[in-house]
Coordinates of C-alpha atoms in Angstrom, one line a residue:
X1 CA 0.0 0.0 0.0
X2 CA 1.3 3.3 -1.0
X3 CA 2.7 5.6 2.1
X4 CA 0.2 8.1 1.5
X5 CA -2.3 5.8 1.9
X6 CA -0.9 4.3 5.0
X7 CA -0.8 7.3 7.1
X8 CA -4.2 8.7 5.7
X9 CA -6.3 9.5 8.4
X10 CA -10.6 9.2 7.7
X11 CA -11.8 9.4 11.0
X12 CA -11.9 13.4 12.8
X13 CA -9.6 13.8 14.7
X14 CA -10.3 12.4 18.2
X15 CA -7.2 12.8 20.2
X16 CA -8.1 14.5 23.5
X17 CA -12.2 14.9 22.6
X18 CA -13.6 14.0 25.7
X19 CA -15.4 10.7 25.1
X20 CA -19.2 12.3 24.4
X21 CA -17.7 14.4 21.6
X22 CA -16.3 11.4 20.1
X23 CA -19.0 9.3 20.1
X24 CA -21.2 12.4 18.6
X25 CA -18.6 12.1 15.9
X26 CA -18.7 8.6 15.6
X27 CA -22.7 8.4 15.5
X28 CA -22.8 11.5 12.8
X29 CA -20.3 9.1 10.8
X30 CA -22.4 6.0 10.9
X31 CA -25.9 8.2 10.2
X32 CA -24.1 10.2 7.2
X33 CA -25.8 8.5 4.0
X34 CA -23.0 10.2 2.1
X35 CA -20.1 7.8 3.5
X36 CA -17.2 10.3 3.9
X37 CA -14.7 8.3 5.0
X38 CA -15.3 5.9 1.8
X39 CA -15.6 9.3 0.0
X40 CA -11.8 10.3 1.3
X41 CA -10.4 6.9 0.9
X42 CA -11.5 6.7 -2.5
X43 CA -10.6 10.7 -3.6
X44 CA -6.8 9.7 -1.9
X45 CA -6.7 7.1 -5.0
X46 CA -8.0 3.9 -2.8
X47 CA -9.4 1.4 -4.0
X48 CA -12.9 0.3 -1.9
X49 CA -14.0 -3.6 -1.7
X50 CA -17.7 -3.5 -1.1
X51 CA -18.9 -6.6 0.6
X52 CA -22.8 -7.6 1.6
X53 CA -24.0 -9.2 4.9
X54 CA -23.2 -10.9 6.8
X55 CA -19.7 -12.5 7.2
X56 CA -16.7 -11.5 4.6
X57 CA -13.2 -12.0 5.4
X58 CA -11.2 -8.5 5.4
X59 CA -8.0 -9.5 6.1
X60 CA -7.6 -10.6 2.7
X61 CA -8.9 -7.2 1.2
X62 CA -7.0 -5.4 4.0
X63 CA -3.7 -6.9 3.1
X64 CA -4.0 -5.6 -0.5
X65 CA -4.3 -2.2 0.8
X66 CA -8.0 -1.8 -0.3
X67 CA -10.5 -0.1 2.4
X68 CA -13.0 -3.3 3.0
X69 CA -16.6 -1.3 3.0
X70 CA -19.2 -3.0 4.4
X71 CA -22.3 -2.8 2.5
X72 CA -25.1 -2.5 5.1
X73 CA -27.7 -0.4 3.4
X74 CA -28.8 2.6 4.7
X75 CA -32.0 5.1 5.5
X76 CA -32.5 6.3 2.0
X77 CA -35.4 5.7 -0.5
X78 CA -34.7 3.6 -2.8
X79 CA -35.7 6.0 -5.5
X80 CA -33.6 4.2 -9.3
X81 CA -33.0 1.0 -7.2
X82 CA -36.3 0.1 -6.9
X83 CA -37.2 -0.9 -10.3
X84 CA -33.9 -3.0 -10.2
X85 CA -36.4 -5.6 -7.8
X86 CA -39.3 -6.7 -6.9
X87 CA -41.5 -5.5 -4.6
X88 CA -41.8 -8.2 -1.7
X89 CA -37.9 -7.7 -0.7
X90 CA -36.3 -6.4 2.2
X91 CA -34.9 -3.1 2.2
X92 CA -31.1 -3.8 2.6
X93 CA -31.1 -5.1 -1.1
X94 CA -32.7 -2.2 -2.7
X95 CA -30.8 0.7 -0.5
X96 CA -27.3 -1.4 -1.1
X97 CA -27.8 -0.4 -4.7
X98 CA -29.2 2.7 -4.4
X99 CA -26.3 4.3 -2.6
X100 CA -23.9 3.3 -5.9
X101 CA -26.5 3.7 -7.9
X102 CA -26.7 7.5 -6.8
X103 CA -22.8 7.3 -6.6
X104 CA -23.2 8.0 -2.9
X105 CA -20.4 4.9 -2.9
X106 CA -17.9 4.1 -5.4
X107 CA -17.0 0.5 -5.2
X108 CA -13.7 -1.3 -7.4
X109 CA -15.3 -4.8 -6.5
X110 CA -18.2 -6.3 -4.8
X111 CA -19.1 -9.4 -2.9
X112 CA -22.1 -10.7 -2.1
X113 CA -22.9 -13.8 0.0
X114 CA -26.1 -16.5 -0.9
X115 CA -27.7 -16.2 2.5
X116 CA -31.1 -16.0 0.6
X117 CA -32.5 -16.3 -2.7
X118 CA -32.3 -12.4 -2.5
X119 CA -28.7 -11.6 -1.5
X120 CA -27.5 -14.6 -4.2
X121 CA -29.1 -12.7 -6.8
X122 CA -27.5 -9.0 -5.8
X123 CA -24.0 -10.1 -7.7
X124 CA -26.0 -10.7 -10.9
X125 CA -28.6 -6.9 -10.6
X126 CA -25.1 -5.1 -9.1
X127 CA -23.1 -6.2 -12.1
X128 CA -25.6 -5.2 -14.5
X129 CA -25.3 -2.3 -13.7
X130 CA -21.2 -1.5 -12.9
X131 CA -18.4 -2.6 -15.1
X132 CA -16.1 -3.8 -12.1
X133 CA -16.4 -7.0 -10.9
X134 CA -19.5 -8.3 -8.6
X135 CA -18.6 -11.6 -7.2
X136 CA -20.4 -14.8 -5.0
X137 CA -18.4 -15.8 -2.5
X138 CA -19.9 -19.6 -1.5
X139 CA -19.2 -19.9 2.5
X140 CA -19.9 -23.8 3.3
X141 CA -23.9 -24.9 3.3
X142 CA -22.4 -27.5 5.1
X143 CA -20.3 -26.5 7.9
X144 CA -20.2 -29.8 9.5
X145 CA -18.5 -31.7 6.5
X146 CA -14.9 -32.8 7.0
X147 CA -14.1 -31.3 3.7
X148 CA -15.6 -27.5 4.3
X149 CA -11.7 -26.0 5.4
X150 CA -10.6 -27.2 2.2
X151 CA -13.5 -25.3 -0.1
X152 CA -13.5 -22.5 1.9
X153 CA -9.7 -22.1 1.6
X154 CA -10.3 -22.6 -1.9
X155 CA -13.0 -19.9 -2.1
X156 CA -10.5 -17.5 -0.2
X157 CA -7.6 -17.9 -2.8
X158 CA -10.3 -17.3 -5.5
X159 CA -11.4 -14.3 -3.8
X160 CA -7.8 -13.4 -3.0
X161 CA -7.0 -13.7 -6.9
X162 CA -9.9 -11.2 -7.6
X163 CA -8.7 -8.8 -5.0
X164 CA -5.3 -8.8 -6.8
X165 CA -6.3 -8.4 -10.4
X166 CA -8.4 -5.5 -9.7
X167 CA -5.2 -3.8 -7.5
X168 CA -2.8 -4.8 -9.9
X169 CA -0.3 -6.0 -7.2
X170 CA 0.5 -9.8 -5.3
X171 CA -0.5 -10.4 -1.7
X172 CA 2.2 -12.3 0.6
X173 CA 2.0 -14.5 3.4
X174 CA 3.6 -12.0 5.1
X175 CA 0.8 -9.4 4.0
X176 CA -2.1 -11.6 5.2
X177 CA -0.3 -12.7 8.5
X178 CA -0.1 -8.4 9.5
X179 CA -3.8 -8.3 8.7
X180 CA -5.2 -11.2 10.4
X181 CA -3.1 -9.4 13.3
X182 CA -4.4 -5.7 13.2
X183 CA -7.7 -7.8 13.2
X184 CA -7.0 -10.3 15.8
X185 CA -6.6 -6.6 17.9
X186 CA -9.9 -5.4 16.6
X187 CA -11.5 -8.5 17.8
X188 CA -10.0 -8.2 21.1
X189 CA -11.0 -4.9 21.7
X190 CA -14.8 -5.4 20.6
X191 CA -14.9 -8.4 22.9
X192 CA -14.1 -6.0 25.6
X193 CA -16.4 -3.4 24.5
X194 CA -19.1 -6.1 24.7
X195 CA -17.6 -7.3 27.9
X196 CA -18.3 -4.2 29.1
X197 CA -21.5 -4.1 28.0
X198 CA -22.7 -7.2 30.0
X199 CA -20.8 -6.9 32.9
X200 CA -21.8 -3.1 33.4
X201 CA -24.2 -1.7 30.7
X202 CA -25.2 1.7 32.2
X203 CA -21.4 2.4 31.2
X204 CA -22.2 2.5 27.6
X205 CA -25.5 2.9 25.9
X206 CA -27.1 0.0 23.2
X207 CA -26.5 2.9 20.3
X208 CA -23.2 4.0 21.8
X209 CA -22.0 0.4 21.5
X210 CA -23.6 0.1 17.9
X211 CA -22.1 3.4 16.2
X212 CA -18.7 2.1 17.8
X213 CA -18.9 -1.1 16.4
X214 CA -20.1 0.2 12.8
X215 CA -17.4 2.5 12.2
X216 CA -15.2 -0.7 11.7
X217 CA -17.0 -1.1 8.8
X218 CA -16.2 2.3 7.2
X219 CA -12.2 2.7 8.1
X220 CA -8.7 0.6 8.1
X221 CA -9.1 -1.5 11.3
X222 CA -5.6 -0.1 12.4
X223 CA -8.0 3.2 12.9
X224 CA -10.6 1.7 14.3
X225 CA -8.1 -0.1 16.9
X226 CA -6.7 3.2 17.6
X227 CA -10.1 4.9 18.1
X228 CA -11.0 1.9 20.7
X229 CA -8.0 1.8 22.4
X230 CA -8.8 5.2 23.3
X231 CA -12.8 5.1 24.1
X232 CA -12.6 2.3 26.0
X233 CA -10.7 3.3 28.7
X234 CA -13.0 6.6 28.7
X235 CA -15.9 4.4 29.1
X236 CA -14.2 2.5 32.1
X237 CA -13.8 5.4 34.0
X238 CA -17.6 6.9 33.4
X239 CA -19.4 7.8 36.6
X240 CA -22.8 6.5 35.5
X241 CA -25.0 5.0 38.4
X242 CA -27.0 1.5 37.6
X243 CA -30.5 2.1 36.9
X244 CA -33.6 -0.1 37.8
X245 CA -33.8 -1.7 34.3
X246 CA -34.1 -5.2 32.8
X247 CA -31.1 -6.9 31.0
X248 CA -32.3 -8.3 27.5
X249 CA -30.7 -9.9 24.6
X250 CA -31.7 -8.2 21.3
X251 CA -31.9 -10.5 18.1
X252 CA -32.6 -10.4 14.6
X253 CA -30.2 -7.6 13.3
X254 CA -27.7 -10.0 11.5
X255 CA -28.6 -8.8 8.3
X256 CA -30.5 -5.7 7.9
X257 CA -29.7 -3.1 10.6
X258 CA -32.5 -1.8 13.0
X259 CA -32.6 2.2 12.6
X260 CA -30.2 3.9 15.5
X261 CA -33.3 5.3 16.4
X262 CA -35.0 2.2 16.9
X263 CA -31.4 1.2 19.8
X264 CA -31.7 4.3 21.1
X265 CA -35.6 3.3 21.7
X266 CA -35.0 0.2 23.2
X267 CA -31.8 1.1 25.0
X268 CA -34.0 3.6 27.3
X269 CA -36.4 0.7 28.5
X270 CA -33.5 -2.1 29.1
X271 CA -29.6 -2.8 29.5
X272 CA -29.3 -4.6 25.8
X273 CA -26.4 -6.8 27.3
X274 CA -25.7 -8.9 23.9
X275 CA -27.0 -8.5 20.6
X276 CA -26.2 -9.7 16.7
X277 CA -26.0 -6.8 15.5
X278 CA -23.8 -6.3 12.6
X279 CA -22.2 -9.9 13.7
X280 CA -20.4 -10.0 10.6
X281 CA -18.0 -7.8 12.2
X282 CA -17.5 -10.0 15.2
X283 CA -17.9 -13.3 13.5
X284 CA -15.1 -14.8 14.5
X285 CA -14.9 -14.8 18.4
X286 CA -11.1 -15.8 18.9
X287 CA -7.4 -14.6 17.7
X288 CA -6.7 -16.2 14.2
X289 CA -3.5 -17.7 14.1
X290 CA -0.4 -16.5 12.7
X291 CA 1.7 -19.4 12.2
X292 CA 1.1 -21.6 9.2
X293 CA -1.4 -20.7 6.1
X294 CA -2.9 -17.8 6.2
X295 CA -6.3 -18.3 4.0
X296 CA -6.8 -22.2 5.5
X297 CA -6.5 -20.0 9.5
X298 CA -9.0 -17.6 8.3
X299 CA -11.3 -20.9 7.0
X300 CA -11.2 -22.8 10.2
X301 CA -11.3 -19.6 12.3
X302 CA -14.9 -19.1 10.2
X303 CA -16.2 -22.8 10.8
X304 CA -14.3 -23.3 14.4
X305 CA -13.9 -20.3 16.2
X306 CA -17.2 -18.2 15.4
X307 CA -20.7 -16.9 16.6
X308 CA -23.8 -18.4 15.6
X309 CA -26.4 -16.8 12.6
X310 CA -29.7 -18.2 11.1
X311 CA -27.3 -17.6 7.7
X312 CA -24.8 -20.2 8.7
X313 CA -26.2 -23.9 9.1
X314 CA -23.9 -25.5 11.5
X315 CA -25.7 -28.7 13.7
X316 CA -22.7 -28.1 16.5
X317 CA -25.0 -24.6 16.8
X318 CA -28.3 -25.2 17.1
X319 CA -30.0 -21.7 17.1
X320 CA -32.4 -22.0 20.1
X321 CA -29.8 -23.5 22.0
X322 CA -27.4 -20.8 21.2
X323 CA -30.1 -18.0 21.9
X324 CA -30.5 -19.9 24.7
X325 CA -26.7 -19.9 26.1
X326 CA -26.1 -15.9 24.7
X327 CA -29.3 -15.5 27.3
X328 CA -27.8 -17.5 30.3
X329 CA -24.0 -16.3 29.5
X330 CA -25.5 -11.9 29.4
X331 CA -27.6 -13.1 32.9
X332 CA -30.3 -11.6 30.5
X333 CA -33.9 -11.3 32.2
X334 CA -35.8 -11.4 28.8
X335 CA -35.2 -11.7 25.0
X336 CA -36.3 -8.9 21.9
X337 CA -37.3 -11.0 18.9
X338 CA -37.1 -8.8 15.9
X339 CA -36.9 -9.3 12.0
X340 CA -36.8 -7.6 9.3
X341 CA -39.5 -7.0 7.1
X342 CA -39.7 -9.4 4.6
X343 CA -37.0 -11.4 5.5
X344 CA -37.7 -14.6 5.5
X345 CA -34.7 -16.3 7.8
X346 CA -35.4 -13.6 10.4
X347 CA -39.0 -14.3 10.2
X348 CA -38.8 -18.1 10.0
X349 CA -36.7 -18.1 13.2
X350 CA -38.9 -16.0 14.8
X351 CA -40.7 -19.2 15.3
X352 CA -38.1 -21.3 16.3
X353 CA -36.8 -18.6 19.2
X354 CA -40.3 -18.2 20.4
X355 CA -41.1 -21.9 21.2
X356 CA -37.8 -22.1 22.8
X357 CA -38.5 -19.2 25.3
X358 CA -42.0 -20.6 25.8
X359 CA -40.4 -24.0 27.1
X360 CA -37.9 -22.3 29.1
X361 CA -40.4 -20.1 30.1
X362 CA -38.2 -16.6 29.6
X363 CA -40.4 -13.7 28.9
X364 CA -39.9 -12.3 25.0
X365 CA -41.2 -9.6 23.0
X366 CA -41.3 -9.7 19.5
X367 CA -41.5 -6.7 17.0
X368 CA -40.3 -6.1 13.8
X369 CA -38.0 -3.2 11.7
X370 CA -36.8 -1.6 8.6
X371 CA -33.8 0.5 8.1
X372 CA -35.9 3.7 6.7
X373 CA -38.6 3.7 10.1
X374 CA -38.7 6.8 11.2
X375 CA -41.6 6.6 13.9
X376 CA -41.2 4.4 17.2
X377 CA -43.5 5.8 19.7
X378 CA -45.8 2.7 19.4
X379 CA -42.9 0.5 19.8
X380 CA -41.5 2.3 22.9
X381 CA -44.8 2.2 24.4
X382 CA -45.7 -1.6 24.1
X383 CA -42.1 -2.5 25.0
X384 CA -42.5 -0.2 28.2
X385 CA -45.4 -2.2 28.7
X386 CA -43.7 -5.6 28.4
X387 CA -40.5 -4.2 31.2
X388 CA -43.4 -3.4 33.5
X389 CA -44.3 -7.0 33.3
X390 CA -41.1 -8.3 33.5
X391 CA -40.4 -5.9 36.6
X392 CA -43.1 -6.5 38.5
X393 CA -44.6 -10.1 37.6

């Protein structure tokens, strides 16, 4: 990567902000439809690897010196994507396009994963469209078989090849080895974040966690590192006193994101001590190692050392019994069961969750989202309703 590059700084600075005027930075950067730091990466002469939900492995794009974007939609109307798709789709697909398709993003390569019908098909509308390349990339449908390192190692190095021939340059070893450890950093840092968040949530709020978390998405991780390393201690040493609230574990953000309004909602009612939100980001859930092949660590550290999704079908993770364990492991008093609209795996495992908590007999509530609501005072009111339940049954 060229030195310019290297030392270029997207984030404001942040160096001796006290820690509420960073995280008003950070949230304007998440809520800015316009994607600045992209914007400056890109107008610096990077090049941008777009990838869709849920899991993509950066490293590899990081260690060609490309900015890895994650492609999470956003609060716009889909206003010249939405003849692109039919009409009984989730939002993330159409907004995903819409924000190149109104150049609000400038992308030298996108990936998109088959977690549905819908997200398989992206690749094909998106490169329709744009004369750079718009790949799959198959992650295992069978996670359990002896032979799913192998493939996905193989899928990797056929990603990696991609990666190179649109920057024109060879990735070492070497080069992936540094990036699986500026990320092995990043993962440390959001595990403490979220330890935090657990062990003493009126430290940090649900939507300051979230905006935190996001910006990895939309800078180098050796920034977002940086930027953590900073906050957290901040956040540690906050004189916030513990409220009379009740702990819950929020799921059903894997794909599409719940509005920040929507966290900030919910985060006013209850401690949100665990969540899937944006679990892409925190897929995998310990260090990577360094010694040996790079791409066949990153494919194990995928199937063997990672979180649990309705997109990845693994019978070692059983998703009730997982919601189950995030619940005992957050000491959570309750569950929020959300989808997306018109997504059919949040919706069908709606189901699933629900009859688990019934035999277990942990209060839920259950609601739905999409990314461009703008209105939750019916949503605060019943879930105000269901903590005064909880609180006083």
């Amino acid at each position: 990567m060229a030195s310019s590059l290297a030392d270029l700084r997207l984030l404001p600075d942040w160096q001796g902000k006290s820690l509420e005027l960073v995280l008003e930075d950070c949230r304007d950067l998440v809520e800015d439809t316009d994607f600045p730091t992209v914007r400056r990466w890109r107008e610096a002469g990077g090049r941008v690897v777009g990838h869709f939900q849920v899991y993509f492995p950066e490293e590899i794009a990081h260690a060609a010196g490309t900015l890895p974007f994650k492609v999470r939609g956003a609060p716009i109307e889909p206003t010249r994507a939405e003849s692109h798709f039919g009409s009984y789709l989730c939002s993330i697909l159409k907004t995903s396009l819409e924000l190149v398709l109104s150049a609000r993003v400038e992308l030298d390569l996108f990936v998109t994963h088959p977690i549905c019908d819908a997200a398989r098909n992206l690749a094909g509308v998106w490169g329709r469209n744009f004369s750079y390349p718009c790949e799959i990339l198959y992650l295992p449908q069978n996670a359990n078989s002896s032979y799913a390192a192998a493939y996905l190692r193989g899928e990797y190095r056929r990603l990696l090849r991609t990666i190179e021939a649109v920057t024109g340059r060879k990735v070492s070893d070497a080069e992936l080895r540094e990036s699986i450890a500026v990320y092995n950093e990043n993962r440390r840092l959001l595990r403490a974040l979220y330890r935090i968040r657990r062990e003493a949530p009126w430290l940090v709020s649900a939507d300051e966690a979230y905006v935190l978390v996001a910006l990895g998405g939309l800078v180098r991780r050796e920034e977002h590192n940086a930027l953590l390393q900073y906050v957290l201690p901040l956040i540690e040493r906050r004189s916030a006193k513990k409220q009379d609230r009740i702990r819950v574990v929020f799921t059903g953000g894997f794909c599409e994101q719940p509005p920040l309004d929507l966290i900030r909602t919910v985060g006013r009612s209850c401690y949100v001590v665990d969540d899937d939100w944006l679990i892409g980001l925190r897929w995998i859930v310990e260090d990577v190692p360094l010694e040996g092949d790079p791409l066949l660590n990153l494919a194990e550290a995928y199937l063997e050392r990672s979180a649990f999704s309705p997109v990845q079908h693994d019978l070692r993770k059983p998703k009730e019994e997982m919601l189950l364990k995030q619940l005992r492991e957050a000491r959570a008093d309750a569950a929020i069961i959300t989808a997306a609209k018109m997504c059919e795996p949040g919706l069908e495992d709606q189901v699933a969750y629900v009859r688990a908590l019934d035999r277990e007999g942990i209060p839920y509530f259950v609601s739905e989202f999409e990314e461009n609501m703008v209105s939750f005072d019916q949503l605060e009111l019943q879930l105000e309703t269901f903590v005064e339940n909880v609180l006083f049954d």
